[in-house]
PDB file of C-alpha atoms in Angstrom:
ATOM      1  CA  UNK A   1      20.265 -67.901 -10.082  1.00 59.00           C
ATOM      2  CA  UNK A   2      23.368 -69.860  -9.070  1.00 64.00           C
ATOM      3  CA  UNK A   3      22.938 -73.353 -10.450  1.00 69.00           C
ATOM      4  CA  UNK A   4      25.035 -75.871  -8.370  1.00 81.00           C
ATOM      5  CA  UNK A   5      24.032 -79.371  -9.816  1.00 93.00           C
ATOM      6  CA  UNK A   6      26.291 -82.258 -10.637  1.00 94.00           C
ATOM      7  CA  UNK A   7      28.322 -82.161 -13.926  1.00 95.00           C
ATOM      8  CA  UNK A   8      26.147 -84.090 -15.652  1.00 96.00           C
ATOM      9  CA  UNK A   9      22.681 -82.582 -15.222  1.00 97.00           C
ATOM     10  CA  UNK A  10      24.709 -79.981 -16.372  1.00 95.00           C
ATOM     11  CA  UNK A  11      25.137 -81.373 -19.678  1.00 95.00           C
ATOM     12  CA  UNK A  12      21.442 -82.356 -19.912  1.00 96.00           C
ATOM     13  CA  UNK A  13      19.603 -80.187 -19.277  1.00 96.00           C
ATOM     14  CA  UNK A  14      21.571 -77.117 -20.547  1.00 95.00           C
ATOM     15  CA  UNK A  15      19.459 -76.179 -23.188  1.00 96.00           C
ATOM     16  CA  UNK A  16      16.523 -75.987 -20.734  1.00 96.00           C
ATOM     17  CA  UNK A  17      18.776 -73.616 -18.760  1.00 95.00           C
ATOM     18  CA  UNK A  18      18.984 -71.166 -22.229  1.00 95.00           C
ATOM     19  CA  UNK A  19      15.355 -71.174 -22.814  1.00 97.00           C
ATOM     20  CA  UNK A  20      13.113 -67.694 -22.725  1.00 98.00           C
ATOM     21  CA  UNK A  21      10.807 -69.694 -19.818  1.00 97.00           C
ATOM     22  CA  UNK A  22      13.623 -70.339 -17.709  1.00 96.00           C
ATOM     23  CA  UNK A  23      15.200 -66.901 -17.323  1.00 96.00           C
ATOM     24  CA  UNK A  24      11.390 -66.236 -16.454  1.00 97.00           C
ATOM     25  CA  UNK A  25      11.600 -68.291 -13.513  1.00 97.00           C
ATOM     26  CA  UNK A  26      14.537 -66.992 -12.336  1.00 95.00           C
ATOM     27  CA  UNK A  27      13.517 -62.907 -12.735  1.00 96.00           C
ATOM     28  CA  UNK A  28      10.162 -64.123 -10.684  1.00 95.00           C
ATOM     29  CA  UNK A  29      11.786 -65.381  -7.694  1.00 95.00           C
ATOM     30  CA  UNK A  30      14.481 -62.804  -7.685  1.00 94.00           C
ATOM     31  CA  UNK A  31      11.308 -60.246  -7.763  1.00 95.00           C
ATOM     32  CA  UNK A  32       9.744 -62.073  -5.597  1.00 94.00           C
ATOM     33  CA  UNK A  33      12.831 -62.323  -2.725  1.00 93.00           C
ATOM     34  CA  UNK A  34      13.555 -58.519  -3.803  1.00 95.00           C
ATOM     35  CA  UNK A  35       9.404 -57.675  -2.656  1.00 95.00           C
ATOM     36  CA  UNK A  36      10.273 -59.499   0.581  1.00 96.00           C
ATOM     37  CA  UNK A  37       8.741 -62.776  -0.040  1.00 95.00           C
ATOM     38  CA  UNK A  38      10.000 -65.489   1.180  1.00 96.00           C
ATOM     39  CA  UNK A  39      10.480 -68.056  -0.725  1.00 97.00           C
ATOM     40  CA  UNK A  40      11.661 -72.053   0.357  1.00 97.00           C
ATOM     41  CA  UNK A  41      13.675 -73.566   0.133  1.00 97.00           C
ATOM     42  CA  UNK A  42      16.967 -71.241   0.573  1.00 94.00           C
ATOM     43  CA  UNK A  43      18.806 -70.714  -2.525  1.00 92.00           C
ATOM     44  CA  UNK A  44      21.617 -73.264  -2.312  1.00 93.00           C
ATOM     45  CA  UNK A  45      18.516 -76.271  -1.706  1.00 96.00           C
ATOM     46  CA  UNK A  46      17.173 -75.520  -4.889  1.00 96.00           C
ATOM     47  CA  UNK A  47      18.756 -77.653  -7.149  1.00 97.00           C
ATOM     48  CA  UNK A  48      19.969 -80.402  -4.457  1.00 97.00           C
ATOM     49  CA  UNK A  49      18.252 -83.154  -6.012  1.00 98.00           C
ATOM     50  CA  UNK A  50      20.500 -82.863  -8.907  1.00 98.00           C
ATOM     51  CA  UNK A  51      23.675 -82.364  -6.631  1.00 97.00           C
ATOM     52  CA  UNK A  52      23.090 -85.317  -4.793  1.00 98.00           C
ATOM     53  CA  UNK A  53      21.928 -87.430  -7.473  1.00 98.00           C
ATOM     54  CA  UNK A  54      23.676 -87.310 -10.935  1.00 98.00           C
ATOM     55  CA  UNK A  55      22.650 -88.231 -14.273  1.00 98.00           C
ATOM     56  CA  UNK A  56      24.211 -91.290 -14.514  1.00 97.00           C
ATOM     57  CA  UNK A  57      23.783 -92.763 -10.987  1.00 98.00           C
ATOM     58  CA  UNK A  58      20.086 -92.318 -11.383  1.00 98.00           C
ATOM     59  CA  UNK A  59      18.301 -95.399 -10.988  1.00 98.00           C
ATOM     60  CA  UNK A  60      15.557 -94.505  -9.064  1.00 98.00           C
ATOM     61  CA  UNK A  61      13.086 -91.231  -9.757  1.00 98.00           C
ATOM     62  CA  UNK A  62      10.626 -90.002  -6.809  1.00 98.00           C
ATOM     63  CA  UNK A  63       8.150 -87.664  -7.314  1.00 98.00           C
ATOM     64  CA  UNK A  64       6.841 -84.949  -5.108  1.00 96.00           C
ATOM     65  CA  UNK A  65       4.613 -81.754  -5.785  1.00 94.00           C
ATOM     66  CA  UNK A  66       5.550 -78.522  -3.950  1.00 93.00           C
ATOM     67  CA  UNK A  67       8.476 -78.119  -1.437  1.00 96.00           C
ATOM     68  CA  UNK A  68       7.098 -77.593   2.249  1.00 96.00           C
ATOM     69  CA  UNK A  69       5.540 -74.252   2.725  1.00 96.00           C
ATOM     70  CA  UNK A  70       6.615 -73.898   5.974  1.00 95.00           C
ATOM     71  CA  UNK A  71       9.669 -72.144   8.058  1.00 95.00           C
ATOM     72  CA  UNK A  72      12.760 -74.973   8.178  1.00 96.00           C
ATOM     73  CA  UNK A  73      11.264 -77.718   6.403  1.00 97.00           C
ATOM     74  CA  UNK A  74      12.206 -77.543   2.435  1.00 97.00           C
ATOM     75  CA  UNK A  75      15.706 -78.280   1.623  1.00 97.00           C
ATOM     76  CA  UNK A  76      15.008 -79.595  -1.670  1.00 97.00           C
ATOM     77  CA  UNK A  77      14.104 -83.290  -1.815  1.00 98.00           C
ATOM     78  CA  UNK A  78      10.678 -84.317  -1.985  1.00 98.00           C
ATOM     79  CA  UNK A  79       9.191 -85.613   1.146  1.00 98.00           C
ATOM     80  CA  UNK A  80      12.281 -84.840   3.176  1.00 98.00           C
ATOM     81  CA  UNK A  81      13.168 -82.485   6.027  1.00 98.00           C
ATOM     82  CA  UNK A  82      16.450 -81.619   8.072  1.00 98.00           C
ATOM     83  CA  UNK A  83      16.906 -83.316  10.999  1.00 98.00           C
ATOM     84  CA  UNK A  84      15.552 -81.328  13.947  1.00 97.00           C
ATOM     85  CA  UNK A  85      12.475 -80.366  12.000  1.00 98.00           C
ATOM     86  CA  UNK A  86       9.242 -82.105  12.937  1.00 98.00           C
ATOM     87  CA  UNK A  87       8.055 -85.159  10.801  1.00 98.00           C
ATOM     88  CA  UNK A  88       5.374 -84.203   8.220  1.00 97.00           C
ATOM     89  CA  UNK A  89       2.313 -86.309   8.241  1.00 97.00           C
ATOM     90  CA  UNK A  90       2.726 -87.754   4.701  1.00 97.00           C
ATOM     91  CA  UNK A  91       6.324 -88.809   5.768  1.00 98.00           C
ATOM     92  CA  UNK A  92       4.733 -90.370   8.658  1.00 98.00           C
ATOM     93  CA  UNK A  93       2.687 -92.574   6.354  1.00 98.00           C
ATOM     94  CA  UNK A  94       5.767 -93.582   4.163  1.00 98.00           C
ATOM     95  CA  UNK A  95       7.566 -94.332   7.319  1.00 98.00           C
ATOM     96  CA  UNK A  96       5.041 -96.840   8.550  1.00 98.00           C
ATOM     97  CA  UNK A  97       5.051 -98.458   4.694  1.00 98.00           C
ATOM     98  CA  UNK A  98       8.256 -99.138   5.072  1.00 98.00           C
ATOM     99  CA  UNK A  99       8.229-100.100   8.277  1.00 98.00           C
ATOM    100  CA  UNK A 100       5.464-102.995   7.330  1.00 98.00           C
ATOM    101  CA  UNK A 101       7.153-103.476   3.858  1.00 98.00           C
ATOM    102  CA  UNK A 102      10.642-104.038   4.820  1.00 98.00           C
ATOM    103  CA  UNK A 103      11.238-104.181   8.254  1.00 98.00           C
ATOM    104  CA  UNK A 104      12.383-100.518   8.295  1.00 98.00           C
ATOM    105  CA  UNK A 105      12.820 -98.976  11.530  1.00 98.00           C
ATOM    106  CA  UNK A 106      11.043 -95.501  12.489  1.00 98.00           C
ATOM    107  CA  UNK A 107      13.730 -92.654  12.789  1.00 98.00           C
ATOM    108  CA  UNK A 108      13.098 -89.722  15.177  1.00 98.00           C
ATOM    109  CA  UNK A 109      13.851 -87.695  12.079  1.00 98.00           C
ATOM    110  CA  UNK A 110      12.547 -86.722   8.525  1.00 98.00           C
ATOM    111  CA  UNK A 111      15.745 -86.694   6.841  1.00 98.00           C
ATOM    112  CA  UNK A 112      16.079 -88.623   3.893  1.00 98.00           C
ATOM    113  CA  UNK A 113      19.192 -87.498   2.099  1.00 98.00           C
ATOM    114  CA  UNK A 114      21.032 -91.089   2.201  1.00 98.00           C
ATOM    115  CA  UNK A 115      18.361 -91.911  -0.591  1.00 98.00           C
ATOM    116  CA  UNK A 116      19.479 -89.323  -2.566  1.00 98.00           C
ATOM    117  CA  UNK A 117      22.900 -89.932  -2.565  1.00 98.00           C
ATOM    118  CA  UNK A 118      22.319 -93.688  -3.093  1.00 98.00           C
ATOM    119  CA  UNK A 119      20.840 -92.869  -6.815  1.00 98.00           C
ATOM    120  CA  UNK A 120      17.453 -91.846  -6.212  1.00 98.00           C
ATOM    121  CA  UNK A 121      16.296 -88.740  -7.938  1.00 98.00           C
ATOM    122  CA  UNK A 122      14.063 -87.123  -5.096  1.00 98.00           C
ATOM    123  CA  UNK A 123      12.430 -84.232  -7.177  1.00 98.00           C
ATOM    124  CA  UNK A 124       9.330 -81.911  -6.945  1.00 97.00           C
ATOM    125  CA  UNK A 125       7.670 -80.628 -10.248  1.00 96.00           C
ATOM    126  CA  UNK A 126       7.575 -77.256  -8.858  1.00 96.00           C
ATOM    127  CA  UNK A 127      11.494 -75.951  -7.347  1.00 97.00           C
ATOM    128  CA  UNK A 128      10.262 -73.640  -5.026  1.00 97.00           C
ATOM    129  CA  UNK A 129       6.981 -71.706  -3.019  1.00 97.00           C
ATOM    130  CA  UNK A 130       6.021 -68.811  -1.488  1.00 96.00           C
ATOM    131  CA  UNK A 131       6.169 -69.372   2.428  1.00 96.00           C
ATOM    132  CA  UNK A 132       2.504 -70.686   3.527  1.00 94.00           C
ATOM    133  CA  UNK A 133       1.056 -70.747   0.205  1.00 95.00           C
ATOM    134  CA  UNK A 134       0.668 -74.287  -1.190  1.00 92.00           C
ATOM    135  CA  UNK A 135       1.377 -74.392  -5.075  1.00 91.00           C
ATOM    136  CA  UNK A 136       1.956 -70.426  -5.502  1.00 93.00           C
ATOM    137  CA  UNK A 137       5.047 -71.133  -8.433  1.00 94.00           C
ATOM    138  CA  UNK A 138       3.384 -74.087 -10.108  1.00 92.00           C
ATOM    139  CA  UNK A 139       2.505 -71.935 -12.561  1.00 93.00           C
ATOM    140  CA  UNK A 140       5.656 -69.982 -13.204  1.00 96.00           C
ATOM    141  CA  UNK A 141       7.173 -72.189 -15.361  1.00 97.00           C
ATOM    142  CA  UNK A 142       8.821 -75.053 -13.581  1.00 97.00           C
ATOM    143  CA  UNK A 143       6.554 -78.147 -14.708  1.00 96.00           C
ATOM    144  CA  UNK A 144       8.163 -77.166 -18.224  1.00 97.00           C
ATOM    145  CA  UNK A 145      11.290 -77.965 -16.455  1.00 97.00           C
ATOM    146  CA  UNK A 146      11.028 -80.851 -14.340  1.00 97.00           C
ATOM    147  CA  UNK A 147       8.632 -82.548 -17.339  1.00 98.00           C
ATOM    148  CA  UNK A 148      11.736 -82.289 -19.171  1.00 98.00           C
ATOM    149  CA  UNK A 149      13.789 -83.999 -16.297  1.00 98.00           C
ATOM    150  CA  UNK A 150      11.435 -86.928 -16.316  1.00 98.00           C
ATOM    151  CA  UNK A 151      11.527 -87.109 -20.237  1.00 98.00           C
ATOM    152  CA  UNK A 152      15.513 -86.502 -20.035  1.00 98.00           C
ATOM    153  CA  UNK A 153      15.312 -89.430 -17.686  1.00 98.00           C
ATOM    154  CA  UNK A 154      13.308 -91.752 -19.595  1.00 98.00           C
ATOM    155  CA  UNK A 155      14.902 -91.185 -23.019  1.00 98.00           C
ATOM    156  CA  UNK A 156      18.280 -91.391 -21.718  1.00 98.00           C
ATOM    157  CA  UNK A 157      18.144 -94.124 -18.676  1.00 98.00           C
ATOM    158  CA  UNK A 158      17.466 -97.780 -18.638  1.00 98.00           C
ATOM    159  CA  UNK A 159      15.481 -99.856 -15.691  1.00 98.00           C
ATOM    160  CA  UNK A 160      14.675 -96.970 -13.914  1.00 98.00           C
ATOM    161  CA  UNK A 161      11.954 -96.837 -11.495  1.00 98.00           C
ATOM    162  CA  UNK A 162       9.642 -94.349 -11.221  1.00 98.00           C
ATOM    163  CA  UNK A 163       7.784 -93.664  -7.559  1.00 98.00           C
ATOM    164  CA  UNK A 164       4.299 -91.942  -8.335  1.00 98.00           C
ATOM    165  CA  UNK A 165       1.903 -91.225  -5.549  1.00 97.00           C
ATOM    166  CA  UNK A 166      -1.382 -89.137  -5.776  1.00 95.00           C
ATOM    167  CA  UNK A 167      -2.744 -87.890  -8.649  1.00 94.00           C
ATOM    168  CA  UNK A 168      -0.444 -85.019  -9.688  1.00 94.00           C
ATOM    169  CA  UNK A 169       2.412 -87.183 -10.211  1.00 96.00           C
ATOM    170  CA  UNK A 170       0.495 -90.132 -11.766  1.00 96.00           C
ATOM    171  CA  UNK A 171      -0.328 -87.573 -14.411  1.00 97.00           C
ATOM    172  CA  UNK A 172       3.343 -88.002 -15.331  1.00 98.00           C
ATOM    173  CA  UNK A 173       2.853 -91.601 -16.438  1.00 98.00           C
ATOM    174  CA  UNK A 174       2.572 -90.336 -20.457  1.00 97.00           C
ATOM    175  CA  UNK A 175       6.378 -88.484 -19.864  1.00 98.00           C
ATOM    176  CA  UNK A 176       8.119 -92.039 -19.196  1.00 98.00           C
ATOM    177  CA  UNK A 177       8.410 -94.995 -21.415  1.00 98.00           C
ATOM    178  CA  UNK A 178       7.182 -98.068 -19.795  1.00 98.00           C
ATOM    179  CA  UNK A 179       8.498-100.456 -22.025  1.00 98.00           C
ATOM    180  CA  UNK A 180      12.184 -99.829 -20.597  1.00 97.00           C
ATOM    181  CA  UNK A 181      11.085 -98.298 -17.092  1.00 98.00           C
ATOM    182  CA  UNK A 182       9.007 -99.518 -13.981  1.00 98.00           C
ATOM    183  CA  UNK A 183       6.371 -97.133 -12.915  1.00 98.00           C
ATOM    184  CA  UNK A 184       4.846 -97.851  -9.441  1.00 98.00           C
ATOM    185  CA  UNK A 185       1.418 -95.729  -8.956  1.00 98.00           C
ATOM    186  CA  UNK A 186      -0.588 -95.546  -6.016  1.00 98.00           C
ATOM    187  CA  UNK A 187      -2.996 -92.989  -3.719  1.00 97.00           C
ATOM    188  CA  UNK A 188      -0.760 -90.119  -1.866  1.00 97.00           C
ATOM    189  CA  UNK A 189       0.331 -91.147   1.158  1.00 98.00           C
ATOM    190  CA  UNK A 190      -1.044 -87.636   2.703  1.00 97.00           C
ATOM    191  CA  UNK A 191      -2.956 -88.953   5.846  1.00 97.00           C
ATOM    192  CA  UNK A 192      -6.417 -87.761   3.664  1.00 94.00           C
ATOM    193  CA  UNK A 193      -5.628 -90.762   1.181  1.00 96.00           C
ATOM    194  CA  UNK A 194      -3.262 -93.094   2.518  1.00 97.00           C
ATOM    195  CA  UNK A 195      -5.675 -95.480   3.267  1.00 97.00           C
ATOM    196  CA  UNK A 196      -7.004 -95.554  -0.431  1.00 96.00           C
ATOM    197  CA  UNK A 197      -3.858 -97.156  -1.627  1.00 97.00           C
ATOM    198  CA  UNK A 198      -0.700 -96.147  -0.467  1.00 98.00           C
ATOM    199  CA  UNK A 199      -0.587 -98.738   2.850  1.00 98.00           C
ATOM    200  CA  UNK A 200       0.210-101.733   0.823  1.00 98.00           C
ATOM    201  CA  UNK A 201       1.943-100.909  -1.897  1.00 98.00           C
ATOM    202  CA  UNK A 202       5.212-102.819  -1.574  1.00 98.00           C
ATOM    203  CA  UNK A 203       6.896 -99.929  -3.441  1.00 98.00           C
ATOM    204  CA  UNK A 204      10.017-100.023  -1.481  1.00 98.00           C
ATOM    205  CA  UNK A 205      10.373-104.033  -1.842  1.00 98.00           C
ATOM    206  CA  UNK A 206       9.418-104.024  -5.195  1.00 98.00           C
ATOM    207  CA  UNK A 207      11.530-101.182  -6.633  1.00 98.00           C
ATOM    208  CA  UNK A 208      14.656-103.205  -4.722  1.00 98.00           C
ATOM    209  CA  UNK A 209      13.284-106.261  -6.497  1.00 98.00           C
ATOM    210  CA  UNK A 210      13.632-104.549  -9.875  1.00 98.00           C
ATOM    211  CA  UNK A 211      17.026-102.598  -9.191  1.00 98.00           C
ATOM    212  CA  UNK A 212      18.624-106.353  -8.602  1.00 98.00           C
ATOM    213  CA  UNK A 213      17.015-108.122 -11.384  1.00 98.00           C
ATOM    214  CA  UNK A 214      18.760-105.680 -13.349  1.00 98.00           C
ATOM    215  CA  UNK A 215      21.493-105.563 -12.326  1.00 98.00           C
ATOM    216  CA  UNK A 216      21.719-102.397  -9.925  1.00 98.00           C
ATOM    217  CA  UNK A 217      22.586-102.312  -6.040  1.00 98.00           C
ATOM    218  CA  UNK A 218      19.218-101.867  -4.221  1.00 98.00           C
ATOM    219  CA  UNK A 219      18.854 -98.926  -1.969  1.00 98.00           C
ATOM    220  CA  UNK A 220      19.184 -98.703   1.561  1.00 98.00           C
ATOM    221  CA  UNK A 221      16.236 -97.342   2.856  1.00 98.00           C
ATOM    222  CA  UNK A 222      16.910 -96.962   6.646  1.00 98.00           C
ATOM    223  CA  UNK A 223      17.940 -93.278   7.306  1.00 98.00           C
TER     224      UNK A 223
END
């Protein structure tokens, strides 16, 4: 599997790269794309999180679950799609957060790569999926991975913030050291539990709150 991730993700996260469990990942999706599977996102979008976002410009960390199952719509950053590729309903709900948090203004697209490249670590704990088929690698290996991201992250990175929403990535809270970090949880803003906690949060406001008390440009969230 062709890696192409910034320099230094490189650096960290090379000894993940060497282990036994990672070549494992890699020989299952190459079976898998050899059976005629397909598999999302494309090869190149696999990594893009960490091409967009280096090591040391990461400030803020936003967790997803799976990429999008379906035909177009992973290109690997959580809760994005390209532009030209309908709106997903959770992204719906995050757009309407941020609407009523900041002022944002609705885009008629799901494209949210100007986050990434402003700092903000947009990753999934599972790489890739099998077309239609919900969570079909999150048990191939890559939680290892990604846990070791998040732990890479916290170890190495001061006044980061950390986005969790729903309970699979609020399960992440023991990875990250909240003594240096800010960890904002809340409900999934999937239109099943929105309305249990996600409207309201203030996430975006607050996590620009934090980045300038410490020092760091706040992101730019309109897209």
């Amino acid at each position: 599997m062709k890696v192409n991730i910034a320099e230094s993700w490189k650096q960290q996260l090379q000894g993940e790269f060497e282990q036994e469990y990672f070549h494992k990942i890699t020989e299952r999706i190459k079976q898998d794309i050899a059976n005629g599977i397909q598999i999302y996102p494309n090869g190149k979008d696999i990594f893009r999180a960490f091409e967009l976002c280096s090591f040391e410009d990461t400030k803020v960390v936003l967790l997803g679950q799976d990429p999008y199952h379906g035909p177009g719509q992973a290109h690997g950053l959580c809760f994005s799609v390209p532009e030209g590729i309908r709106i997903p309903p959770s992204l719906v709900n995050i757009y309407k957060e941020l609407h009523n948090d900041t002022g944002f203004i609705i885009p008629s697209h799901g494209n949210l790569t100007k986050w990434a490249t402003q700092g903000m670590l947009m990753l999934n704990t599972s790489l890739t999926v099998q077309a239609q088929q919900a969570g079909s690698h999150s048990k191939i290996g890559w939680e290892r991975f990604t846990d070791a991201v998040i732990k890479k992250v916290s170890s190495g990175k001061d006044n980061v913030v950390f986005i969790l929403w729903g309970g699979h990535a609020r399960s992440k809270v023991a990875l990250i050291d909240q003594n240096k970090h800010l960890v904002l949880q809340s409900a999934h803003p999937s239109p099943l539990s929105a309305h249990n906690g996600f409207f309201g949060n203030r996430h975006f406001s607050t996590c620009n709150d934090y980045l300038k008390a410490h020092g760091k440009a706040p992101i730019d969230w309109q897209v």
